[in-house]
Coordinates of C-alpha atoms in Angstrom, one line a residue:
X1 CA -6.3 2.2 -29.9
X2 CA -3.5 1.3 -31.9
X3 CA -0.2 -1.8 -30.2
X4 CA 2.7 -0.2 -28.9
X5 CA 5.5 -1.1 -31.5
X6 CA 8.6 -2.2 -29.2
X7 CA 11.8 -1.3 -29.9
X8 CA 13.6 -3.0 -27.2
X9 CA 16.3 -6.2 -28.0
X10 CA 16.0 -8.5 -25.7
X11 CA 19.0 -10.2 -26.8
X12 CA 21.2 -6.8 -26.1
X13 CA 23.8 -6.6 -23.9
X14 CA 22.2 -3.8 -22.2
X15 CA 18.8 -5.6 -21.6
X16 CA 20.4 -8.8 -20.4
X17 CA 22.5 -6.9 -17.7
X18 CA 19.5 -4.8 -16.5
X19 CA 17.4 -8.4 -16.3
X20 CA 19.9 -10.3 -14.2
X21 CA 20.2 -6.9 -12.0
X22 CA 16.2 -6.9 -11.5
X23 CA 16.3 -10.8 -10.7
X24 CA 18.8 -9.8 -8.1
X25 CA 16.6 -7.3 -6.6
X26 CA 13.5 -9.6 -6.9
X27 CA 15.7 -12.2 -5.0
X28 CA 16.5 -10.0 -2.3
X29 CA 12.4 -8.9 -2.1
X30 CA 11.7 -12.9 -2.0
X31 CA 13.9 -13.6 0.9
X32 CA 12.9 -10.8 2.9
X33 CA 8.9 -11.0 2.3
X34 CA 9.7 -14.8 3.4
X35 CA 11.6 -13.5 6.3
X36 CA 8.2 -11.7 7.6
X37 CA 6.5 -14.4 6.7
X38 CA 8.1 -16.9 8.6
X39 CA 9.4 -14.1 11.7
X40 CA 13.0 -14.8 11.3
X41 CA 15.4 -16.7 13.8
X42 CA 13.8 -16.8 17.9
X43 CA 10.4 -17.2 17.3
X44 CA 10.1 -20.7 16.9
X45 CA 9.1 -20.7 20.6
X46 CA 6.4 -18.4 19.9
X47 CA 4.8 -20.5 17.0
X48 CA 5.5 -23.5 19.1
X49 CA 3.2 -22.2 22.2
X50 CA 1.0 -20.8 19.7
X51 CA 0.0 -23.8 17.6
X52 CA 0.4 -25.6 21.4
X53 CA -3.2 -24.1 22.0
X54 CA -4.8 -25.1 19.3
X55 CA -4.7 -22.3 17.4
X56 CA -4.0 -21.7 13.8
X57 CA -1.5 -19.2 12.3
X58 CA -2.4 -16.1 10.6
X59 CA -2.1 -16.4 7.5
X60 CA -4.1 -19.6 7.5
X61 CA -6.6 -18.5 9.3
X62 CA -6.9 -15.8 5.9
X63 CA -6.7 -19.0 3.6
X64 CA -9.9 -20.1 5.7
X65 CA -12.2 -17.6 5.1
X66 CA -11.7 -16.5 1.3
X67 CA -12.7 -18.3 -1.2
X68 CA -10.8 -21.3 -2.5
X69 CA -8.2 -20.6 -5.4
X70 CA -9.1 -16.7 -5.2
X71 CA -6.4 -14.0 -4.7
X72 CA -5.6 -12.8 -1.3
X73 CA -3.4 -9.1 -2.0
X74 CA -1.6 -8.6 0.9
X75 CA -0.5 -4.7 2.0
X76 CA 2.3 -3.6 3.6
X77 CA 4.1 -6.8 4.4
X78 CA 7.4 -5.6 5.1
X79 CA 6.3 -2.5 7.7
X80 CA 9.0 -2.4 10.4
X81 CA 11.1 -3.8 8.3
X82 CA 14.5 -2.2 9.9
X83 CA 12.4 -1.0 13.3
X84 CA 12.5 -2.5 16.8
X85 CA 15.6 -4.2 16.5
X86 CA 14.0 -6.2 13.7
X87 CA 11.9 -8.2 16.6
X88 CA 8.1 -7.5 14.6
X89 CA 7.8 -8.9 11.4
X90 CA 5.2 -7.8 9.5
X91 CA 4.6 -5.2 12.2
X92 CA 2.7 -8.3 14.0
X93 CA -0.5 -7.7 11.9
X94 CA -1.7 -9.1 8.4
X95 CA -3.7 -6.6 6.6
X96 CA -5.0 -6.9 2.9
X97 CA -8.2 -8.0 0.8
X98 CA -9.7 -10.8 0.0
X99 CA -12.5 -12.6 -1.7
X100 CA -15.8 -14.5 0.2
X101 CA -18.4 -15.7 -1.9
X102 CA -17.3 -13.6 -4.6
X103 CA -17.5 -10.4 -2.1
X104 CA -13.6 -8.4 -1.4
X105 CA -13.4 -7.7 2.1
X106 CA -10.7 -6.1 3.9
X107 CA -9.0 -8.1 6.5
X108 CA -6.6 -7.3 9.5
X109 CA -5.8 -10.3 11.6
X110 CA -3.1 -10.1 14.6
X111 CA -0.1 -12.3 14.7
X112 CA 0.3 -13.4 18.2
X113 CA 3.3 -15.0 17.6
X114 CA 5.0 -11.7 17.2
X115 CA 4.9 -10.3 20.8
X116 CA 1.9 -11.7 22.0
X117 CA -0.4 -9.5 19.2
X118 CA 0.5 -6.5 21.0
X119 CA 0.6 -3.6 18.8
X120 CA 3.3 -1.4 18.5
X121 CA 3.0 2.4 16.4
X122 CA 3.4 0.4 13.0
X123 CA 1.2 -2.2 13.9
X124 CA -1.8 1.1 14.6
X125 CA -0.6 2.3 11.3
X126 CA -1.1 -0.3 9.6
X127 CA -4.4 -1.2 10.9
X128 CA -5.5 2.5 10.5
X129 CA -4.4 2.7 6.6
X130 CA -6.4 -0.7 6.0
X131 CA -10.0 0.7 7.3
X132 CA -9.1 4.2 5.3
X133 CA -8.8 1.4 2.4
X134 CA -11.9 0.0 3.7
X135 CA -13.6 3.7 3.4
X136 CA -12.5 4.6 -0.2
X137 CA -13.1 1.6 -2.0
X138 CA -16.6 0.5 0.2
X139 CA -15.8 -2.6 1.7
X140 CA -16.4 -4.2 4.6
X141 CA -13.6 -5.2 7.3
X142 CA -13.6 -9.0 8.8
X143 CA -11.5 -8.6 12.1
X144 CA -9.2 -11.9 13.1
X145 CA -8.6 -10.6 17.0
X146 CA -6.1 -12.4 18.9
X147 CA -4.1 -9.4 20.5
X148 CA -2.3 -8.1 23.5
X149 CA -3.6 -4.5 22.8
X150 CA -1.3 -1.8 22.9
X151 CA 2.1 -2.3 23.2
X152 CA 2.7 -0.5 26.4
X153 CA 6.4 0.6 26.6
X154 CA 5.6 2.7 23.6
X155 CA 2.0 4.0 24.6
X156 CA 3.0 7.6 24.1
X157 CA 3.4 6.5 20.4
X158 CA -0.2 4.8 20.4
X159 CA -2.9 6.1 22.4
X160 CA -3.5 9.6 22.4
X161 CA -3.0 11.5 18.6
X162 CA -5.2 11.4 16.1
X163 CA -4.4 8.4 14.2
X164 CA -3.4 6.1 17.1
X165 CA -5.6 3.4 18.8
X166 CA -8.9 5.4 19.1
X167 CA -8.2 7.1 15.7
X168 CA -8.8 2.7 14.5
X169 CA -12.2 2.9 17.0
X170 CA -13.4 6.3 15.4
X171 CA -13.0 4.7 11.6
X172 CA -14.6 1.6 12.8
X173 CA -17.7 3.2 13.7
X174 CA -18.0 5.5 11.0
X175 CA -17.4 2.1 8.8
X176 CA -20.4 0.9 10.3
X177 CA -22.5 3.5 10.1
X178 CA -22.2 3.3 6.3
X179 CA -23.0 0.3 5.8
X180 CA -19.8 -1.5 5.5
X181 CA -20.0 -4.6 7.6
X182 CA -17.5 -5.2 10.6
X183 CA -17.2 -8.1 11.4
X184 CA -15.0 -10.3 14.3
X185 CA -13.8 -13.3 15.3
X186 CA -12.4 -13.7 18.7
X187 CA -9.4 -15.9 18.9
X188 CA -7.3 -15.1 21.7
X189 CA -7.0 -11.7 24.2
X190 CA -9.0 -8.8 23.4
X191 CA -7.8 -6.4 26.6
X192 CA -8.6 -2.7 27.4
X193 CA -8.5 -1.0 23.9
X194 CA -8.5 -4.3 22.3
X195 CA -11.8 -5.0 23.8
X196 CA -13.1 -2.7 21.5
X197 CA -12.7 -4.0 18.2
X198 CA -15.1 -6.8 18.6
X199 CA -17.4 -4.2 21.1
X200 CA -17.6 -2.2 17.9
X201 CA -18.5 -4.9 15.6
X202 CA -22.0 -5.2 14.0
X203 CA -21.6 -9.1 14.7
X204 CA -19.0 -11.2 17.1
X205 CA -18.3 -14.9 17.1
X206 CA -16.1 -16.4 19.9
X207 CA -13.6 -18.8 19.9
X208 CA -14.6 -21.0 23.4
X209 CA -11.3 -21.9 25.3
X210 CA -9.4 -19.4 23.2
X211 CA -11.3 -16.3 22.7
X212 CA -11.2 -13.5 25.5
X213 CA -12.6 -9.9 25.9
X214 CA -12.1 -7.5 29.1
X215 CA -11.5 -4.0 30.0
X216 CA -9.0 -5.7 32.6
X217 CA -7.6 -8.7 33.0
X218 CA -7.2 -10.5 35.5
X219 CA -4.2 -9.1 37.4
X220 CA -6.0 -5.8 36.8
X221 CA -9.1 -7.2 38.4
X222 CA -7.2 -8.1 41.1
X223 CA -5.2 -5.0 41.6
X224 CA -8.2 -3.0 41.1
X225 CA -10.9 -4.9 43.2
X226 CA -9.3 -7.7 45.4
X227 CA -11.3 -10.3 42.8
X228 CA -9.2 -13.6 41.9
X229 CA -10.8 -14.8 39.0
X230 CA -9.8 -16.7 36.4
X231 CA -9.3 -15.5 32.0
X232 CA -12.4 -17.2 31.0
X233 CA -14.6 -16.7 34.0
X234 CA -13.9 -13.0 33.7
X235 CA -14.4 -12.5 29.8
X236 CA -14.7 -16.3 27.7
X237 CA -17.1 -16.9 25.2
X238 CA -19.6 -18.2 27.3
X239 CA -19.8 -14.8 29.8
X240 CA -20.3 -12.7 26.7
X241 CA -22.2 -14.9 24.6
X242 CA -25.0 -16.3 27.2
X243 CA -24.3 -13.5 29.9
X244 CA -22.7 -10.0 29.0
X245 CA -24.4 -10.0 25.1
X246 CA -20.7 -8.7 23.7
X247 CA -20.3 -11.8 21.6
X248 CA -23.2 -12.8 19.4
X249 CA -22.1 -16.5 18.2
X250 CA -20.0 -18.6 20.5
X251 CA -18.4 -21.6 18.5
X252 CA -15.9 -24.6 19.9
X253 CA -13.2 -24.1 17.1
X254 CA -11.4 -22.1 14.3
X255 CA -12.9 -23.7 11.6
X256 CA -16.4 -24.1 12.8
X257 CA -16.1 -19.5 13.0
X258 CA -15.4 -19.5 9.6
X259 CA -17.9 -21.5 8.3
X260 CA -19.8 -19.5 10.7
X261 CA -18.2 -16.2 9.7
X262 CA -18.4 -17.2 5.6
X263 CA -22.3 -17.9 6.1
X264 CA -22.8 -14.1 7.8
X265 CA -21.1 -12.8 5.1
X266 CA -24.1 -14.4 2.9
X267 CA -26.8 -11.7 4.7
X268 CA -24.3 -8.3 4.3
X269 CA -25.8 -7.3 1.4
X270 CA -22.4 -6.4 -0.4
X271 CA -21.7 -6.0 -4.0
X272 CA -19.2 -8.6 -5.8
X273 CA -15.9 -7.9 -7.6
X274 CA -17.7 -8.4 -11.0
X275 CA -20.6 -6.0 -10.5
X276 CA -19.4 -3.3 -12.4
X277 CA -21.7 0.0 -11.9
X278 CA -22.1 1.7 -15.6
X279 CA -19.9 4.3 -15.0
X280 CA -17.0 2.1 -15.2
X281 CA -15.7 1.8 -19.0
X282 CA -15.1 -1.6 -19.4
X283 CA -14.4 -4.7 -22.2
X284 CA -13.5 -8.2 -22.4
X285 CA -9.6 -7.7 -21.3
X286 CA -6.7 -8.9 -23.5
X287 CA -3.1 -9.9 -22.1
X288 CA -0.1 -7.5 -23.3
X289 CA 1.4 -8.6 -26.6
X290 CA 4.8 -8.5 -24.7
X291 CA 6.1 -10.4 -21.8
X292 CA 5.7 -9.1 -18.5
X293 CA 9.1 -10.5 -17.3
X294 CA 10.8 -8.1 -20.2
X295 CA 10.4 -5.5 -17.9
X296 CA 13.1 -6.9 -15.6
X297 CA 15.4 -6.0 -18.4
X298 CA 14.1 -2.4 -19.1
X299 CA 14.4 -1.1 -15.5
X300 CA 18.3 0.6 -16.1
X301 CA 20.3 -1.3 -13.0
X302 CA 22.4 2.1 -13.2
X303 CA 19.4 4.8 -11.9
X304 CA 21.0 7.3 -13.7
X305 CA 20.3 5.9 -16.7
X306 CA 16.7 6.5 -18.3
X307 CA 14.6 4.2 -19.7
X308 CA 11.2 4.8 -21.9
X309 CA 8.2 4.8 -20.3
X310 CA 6.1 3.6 -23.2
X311 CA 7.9 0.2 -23.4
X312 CA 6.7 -0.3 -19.5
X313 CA 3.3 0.7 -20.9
X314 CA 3.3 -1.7 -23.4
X315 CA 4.2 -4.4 -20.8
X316 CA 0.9 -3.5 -18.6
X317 CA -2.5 -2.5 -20.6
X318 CA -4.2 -5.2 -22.5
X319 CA -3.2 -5.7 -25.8
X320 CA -0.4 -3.2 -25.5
X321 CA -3.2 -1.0 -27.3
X322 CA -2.3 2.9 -26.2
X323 CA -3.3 5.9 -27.7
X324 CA -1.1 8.4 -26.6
X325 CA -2.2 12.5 -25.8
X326 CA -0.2 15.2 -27.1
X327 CA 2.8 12.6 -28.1
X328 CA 4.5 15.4 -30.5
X329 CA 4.4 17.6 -26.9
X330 CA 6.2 17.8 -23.2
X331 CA 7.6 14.4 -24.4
X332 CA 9.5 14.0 -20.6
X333 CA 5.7 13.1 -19.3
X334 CA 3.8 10.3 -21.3
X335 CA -0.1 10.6 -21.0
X336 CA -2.6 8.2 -22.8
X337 CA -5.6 5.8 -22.5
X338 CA -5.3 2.3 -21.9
X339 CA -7.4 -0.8 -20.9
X340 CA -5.7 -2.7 -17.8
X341 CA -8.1 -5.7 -17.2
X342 CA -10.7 -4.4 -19.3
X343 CA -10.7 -0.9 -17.1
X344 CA -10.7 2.3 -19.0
X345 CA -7.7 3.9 -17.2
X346 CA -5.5 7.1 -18.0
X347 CA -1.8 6.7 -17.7
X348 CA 0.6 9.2 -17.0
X349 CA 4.3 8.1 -16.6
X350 CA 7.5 9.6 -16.4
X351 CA 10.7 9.6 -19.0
X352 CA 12.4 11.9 -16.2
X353 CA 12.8 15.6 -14.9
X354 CA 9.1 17.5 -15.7
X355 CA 9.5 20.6 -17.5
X356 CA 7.1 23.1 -18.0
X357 CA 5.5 21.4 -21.3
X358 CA 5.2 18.5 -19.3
X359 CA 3.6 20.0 -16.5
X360 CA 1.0 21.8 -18.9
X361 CA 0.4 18.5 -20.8
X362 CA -0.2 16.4 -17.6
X363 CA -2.6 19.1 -16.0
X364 CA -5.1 19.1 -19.3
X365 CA -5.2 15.2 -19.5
X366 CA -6.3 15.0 -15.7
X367 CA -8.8 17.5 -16.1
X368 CA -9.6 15.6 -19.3
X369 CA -10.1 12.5 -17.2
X370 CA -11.9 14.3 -14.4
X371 CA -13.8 15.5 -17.2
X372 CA -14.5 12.0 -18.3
X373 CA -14.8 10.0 -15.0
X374 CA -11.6 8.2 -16.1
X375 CA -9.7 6.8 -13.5
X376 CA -6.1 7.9 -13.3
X377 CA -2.6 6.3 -13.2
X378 CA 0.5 7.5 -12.0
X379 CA 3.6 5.5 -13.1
X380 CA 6.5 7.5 -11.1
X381 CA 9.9 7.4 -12.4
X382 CA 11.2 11.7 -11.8
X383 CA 14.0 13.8 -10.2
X384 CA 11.0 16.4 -10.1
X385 CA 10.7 19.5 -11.9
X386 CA 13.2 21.6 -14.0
X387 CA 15.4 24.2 -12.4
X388 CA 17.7 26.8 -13.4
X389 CA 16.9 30.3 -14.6
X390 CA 15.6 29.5 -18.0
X391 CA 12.8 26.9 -16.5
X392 CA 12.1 29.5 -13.6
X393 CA 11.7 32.4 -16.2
X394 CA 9.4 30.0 -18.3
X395 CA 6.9 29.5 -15.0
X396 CA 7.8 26.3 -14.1
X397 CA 6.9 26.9 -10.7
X398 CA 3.0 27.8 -11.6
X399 CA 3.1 25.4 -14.6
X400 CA 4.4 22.4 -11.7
X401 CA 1.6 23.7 -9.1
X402 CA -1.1 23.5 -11.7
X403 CA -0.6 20.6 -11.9
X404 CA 0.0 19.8 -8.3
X405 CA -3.3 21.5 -8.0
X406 CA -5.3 19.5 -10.8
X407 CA -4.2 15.9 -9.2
X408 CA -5.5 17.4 -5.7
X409 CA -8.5 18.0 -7.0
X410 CA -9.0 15.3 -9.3
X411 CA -12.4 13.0 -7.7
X412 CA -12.3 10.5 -10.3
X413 CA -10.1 7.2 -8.4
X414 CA -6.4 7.6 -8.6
X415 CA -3.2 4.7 -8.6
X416 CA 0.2 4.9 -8.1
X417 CA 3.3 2.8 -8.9
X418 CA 6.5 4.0 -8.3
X419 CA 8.9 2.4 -11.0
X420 CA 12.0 4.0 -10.3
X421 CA 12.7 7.1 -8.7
X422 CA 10.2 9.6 -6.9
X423 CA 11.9 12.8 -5.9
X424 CA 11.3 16.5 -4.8
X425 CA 7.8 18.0 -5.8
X426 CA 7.9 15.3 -8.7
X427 CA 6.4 12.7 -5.7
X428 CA 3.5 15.6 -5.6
X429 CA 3.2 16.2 -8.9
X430 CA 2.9 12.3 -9.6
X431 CA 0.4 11.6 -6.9
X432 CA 2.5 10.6 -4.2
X433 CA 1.3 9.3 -0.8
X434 CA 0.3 13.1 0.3
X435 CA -2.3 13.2 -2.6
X436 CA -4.0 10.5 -1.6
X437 CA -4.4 7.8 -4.2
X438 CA -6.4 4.9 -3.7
X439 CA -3.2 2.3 -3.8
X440 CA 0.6 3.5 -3.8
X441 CA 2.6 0.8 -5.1
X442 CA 6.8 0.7 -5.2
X443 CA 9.2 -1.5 -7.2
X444 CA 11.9 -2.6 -5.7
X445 CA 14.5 -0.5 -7.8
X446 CA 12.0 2.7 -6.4
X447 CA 13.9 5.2 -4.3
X448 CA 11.8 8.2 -2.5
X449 CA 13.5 11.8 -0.9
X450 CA 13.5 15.1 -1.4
X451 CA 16.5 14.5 -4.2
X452 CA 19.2 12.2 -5.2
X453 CA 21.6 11.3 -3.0
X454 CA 24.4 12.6 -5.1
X455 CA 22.8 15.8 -5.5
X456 CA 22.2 15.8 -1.4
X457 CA 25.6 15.2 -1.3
X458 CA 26.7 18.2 -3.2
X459 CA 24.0 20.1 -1.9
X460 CA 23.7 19.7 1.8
X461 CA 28.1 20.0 1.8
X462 CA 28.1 23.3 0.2
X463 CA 25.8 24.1 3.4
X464 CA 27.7 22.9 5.9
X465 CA 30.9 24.1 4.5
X466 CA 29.6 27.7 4.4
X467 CA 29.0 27.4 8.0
X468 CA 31.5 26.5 9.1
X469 CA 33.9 28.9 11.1
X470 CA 37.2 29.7 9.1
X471 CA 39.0 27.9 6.1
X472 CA 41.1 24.9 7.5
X473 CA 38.8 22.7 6.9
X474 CA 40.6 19.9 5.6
X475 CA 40.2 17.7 2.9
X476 CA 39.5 14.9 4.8
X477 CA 37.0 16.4 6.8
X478 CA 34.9 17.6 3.9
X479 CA 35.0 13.9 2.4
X480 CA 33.8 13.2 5.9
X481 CA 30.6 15.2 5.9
X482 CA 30.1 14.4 2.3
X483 CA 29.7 10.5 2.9
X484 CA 27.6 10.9 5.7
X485 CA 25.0 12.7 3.9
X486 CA 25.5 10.2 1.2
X487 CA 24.9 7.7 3.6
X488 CA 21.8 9.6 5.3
X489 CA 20.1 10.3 1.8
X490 CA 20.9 6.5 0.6
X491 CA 19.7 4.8 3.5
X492 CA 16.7 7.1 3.9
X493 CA 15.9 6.8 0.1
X494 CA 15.7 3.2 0.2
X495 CA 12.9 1.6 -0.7
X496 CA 12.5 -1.0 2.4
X497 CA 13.2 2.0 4.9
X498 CA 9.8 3.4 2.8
X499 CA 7.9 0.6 2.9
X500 CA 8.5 -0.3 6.7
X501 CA 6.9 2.9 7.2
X502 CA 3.9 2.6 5.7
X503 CA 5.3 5.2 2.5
X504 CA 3.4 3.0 0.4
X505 CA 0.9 0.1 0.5
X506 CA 3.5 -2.5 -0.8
X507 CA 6.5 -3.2 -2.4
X508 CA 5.6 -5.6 -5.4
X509 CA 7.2 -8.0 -7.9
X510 CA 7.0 -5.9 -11.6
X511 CA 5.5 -8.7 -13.1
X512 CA 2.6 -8.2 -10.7
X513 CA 1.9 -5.0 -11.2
X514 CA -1.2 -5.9 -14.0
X515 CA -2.6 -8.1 -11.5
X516 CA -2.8 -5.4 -8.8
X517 CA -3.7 -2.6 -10.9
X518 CA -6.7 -4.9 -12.3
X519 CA -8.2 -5.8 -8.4
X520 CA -7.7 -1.7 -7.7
X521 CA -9.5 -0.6 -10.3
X522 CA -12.1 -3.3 -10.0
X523 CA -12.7 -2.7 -6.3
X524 CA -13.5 0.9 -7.7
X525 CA -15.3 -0.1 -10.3
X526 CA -18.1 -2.1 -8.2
X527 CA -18.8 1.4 -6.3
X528 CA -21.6 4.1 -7.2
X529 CA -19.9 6.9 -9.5
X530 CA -17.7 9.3 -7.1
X531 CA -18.8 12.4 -6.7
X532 CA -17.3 15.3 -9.3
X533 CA -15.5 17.7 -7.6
X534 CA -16.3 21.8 -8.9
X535 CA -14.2 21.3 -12.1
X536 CA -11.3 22.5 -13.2
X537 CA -10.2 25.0 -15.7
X538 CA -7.3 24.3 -18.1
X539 CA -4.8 27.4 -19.0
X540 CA -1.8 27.7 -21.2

């Protein structure tokens, strides 16, 4: 594989504007991952009480476990961002991967500083996307309980569908049952559904003074039965761990669990980050031969404006080596191999709308990579595909759902960054959250809808204007309904209203889009080959 030869000037006007843009928009992602970090202005009585117990924050508690100086990738850390009157940072849970003993594990820990650990609709969301991450990349889940359970007031939005609370109990068994150790620690309330976490654990270790586990509480007990009893008579380490057999380790403090909790992870039998099973290509990895930072200055601020996909390429794969497929072909879709932290990957990457070449080119180099066991990478930056009645009369819509259909069916493990925007069947096309990849990732310049917001605006008026009674309609009225669809599509297409939903598993800095890409495919490298799916069949 031959360098990527750069053409950009870094010294350009253009380059320097789009770079102090980006830092602007990396500012603004700073402050507000801070923000969930630290829960914003009112909880300081919360933390207060919290710490007041002897407990440790959440985060911390992480920093505990994993191994010293290893990474801890964090997902999600801005859901209900913009929700619930901005009152649950974070959603109240910390969910994300880490490292013991060389071994990633996926953790979700409760923040009981935010609402006592009680768990809203985000918070079951978030919880349930982490084990499904758990389940495709074959890892085990370490549990860090300290929570309210459900967050009553909203229960119709938690208990009974299919990915609410028992949705979280029906994916912890099944964990289990593979294999994939679950494992809790106890550090606060574990009540009614929340009782079931650690009861569905293959080990438990309890925090005494702290921990708790019951069906009911107290004031339940008492309703229910007459019983006055206290918290830790009714369900404190020492009930389940000498008594009631729930708990299987009782210990009298944080960190004595997670020495405890680091030595069980010894005996689970787990493969590390560096065993890499032969199917995985991989070599001795190389840094870019450009700066990762240069791609603040790529990015157009104006989103209207294109930028080349290659030279974000050239910023990611080791060595900026890339040999590109078909490059004299469909040249508004980029396909080519690459290394990425010594990972074999394909890449396929956007230079805007998909035409039918496009489509055609992307569909035979996933089948190539199916083909291959290659694993795939989608780097979105689309309006979607071509219309008009030349594209429509060329096929575009069977040439776009072939290749719909070929990343549907593509087994081999699949990525997703979204580097600027993601619109229409283009999302679809591109592997968008719908086609399950392994990891969807969003810049913070990323917008995702079913179009622009200036086309919506054009659009969706035209609509309402032709129903509409009559033809006084005034001027002023049609700029009215024009900027609140504007408004609608722009707020809606923003890419903190998408992350705080769970639309992807993170909005990330550029610059560590290498790193992330490099522990996904790892993770998926470590696994048995996946299974090939019935193959697929490429046609002109």
């Amino acid at each position: 594989m031959q360098p990527i030869r750069s053409v950009i000037d870094v010294g350009s006007e253009t380059f320097l504007s789009n770079d102090k843009a980006y830092r602007d928009l990396v500012s603004t992602l700073n402050e507000r991952m801070q923000w969930a970090i630290d829960g914003g202005p009112g909880r300081e009585r919360s933390i207060e009480r919290h710490l007041g117990r002897g407990k440790v924050m959440v985060r911390k508690r992480i920093d505990m476990v994993i191994d010293v100086d290893s990474p801890f990738v964090e997902f999600s850390t801005l859901s209900g961002w913009g929700q619930y009157d901005n009152t649950v940072p974070g959603a109240g849970i910390v969910t994300g991967i880490g490292l013991v003993h060389g071994v990633p594990y996926v953790f979700i820990a409760n923040d009981a500083t935010v609402k006592g650990g009680s768990l809203v609709p985000m918070a079951i969301k978030k919880h349930v996307r982490a084990q499904d991450i758990a389940a495709e990349n074959g890892l085990g889940v370490i549990y860090l309980v300290d929570s309210g359970g459900a967050f009553l007031p909203l229960q119709d939005e938690i208990f009974p569908d299919k990915d609410h609370f028992g949705g979280s109990f029906y994916r912890q068994a099944r964990l289990s049952a593979q294999g994939l150790p679950q494992l809790s620690v106890v550090l606060g309330g574990c009540t009614a559904g929340g009782a079931y976490v650690p009861a569905l654990s293959d080990e438990v270790i309890m925090v005494e003074g702290i921990g708790r586990i019951f069906l009911g509480g107290p004031p339940i007990v008492k309703a229910a039965l007459g019983e006055i009893i206290s918290p830790d008579e009714l369900g404190g380490a020492e009930v389940h761990t000498t008594t009631s057999g729930v708990s299987d380790y009782r210990v009298g403090s944080e960190e004595e669990a997670y020495g405890l909790l680091r030595d069980i992870c010894l005996a689970t039998n787990q493969r590390k980050i560096t065993d890499r099973q032969p199917w995985a290509d991989w070599d001795e990895p190389e840094p870019p031969l450009y700066k990762p930072e240069e791609l603040y200055g790529i990015v157009s601020a104006d989103d209207r404006v294109p930028f080349d996909a290659v030279e974000i390429v050239a910023r990611l794969v080791d060595g900026s080596r890339f040999r590109s497929f078909k490059p004299e072909w469909g040249s508004s879709i980029v396909c080519g191999f690459a290394r990425i932290w010594g990972h074999l990957t394909g890449i396929i990457a956007n230079n805007g709308i998909i035409f039918s070449d496009s489509a055609l080119k992307a569909t035979h180099f996933i089948e190539l990579c199916e083909q291959r066991r290659i694993p795939l990478i989608f780097l979105q930056n689309t309006s979607g595909y071509m219309v008009g009645s030349d594209s429509e009369a060329a096929g575009i819509a069977k040439h776009g759902a072939k290749m719909v259909a070929a990343v549907a069916n593509a087994t081999v493990p699949k990525y997703t960054v979204l580097i600027g925007g993601s619109y229409g069947a283009g999302n679809y096309g591109m592997c968008g959250r719908g086609f399950n990849p392994r990891f969807l990732y969003a810049w913070p310049n990323s917008r995702i809808a079913t179009m622009a917001a200036a086309t919506a605006e054009t659009v969706l008026t035209d609509i309402r204007l032709g129903g509409l009674k009559g033809d006084d309609t005034t001027e002023e009225e049609i700029a009215a309904i024009r900027a609140e669809i504007r408004h609608q599509y722009e707020t809606q297409s923003d890419p903190y209203h998408a992350t705080s939903r769970l639309w992807d598993d993170g909005l990330i800095d550029p610059i560590q889009t290498r790193d992330v890409l490099g522990l996904s495919l790892a993770l998926a490298a470590r696994q048995d080959e996946p299974a090939a799916g019935p193959g697929l069949v490429y046609r002109m």
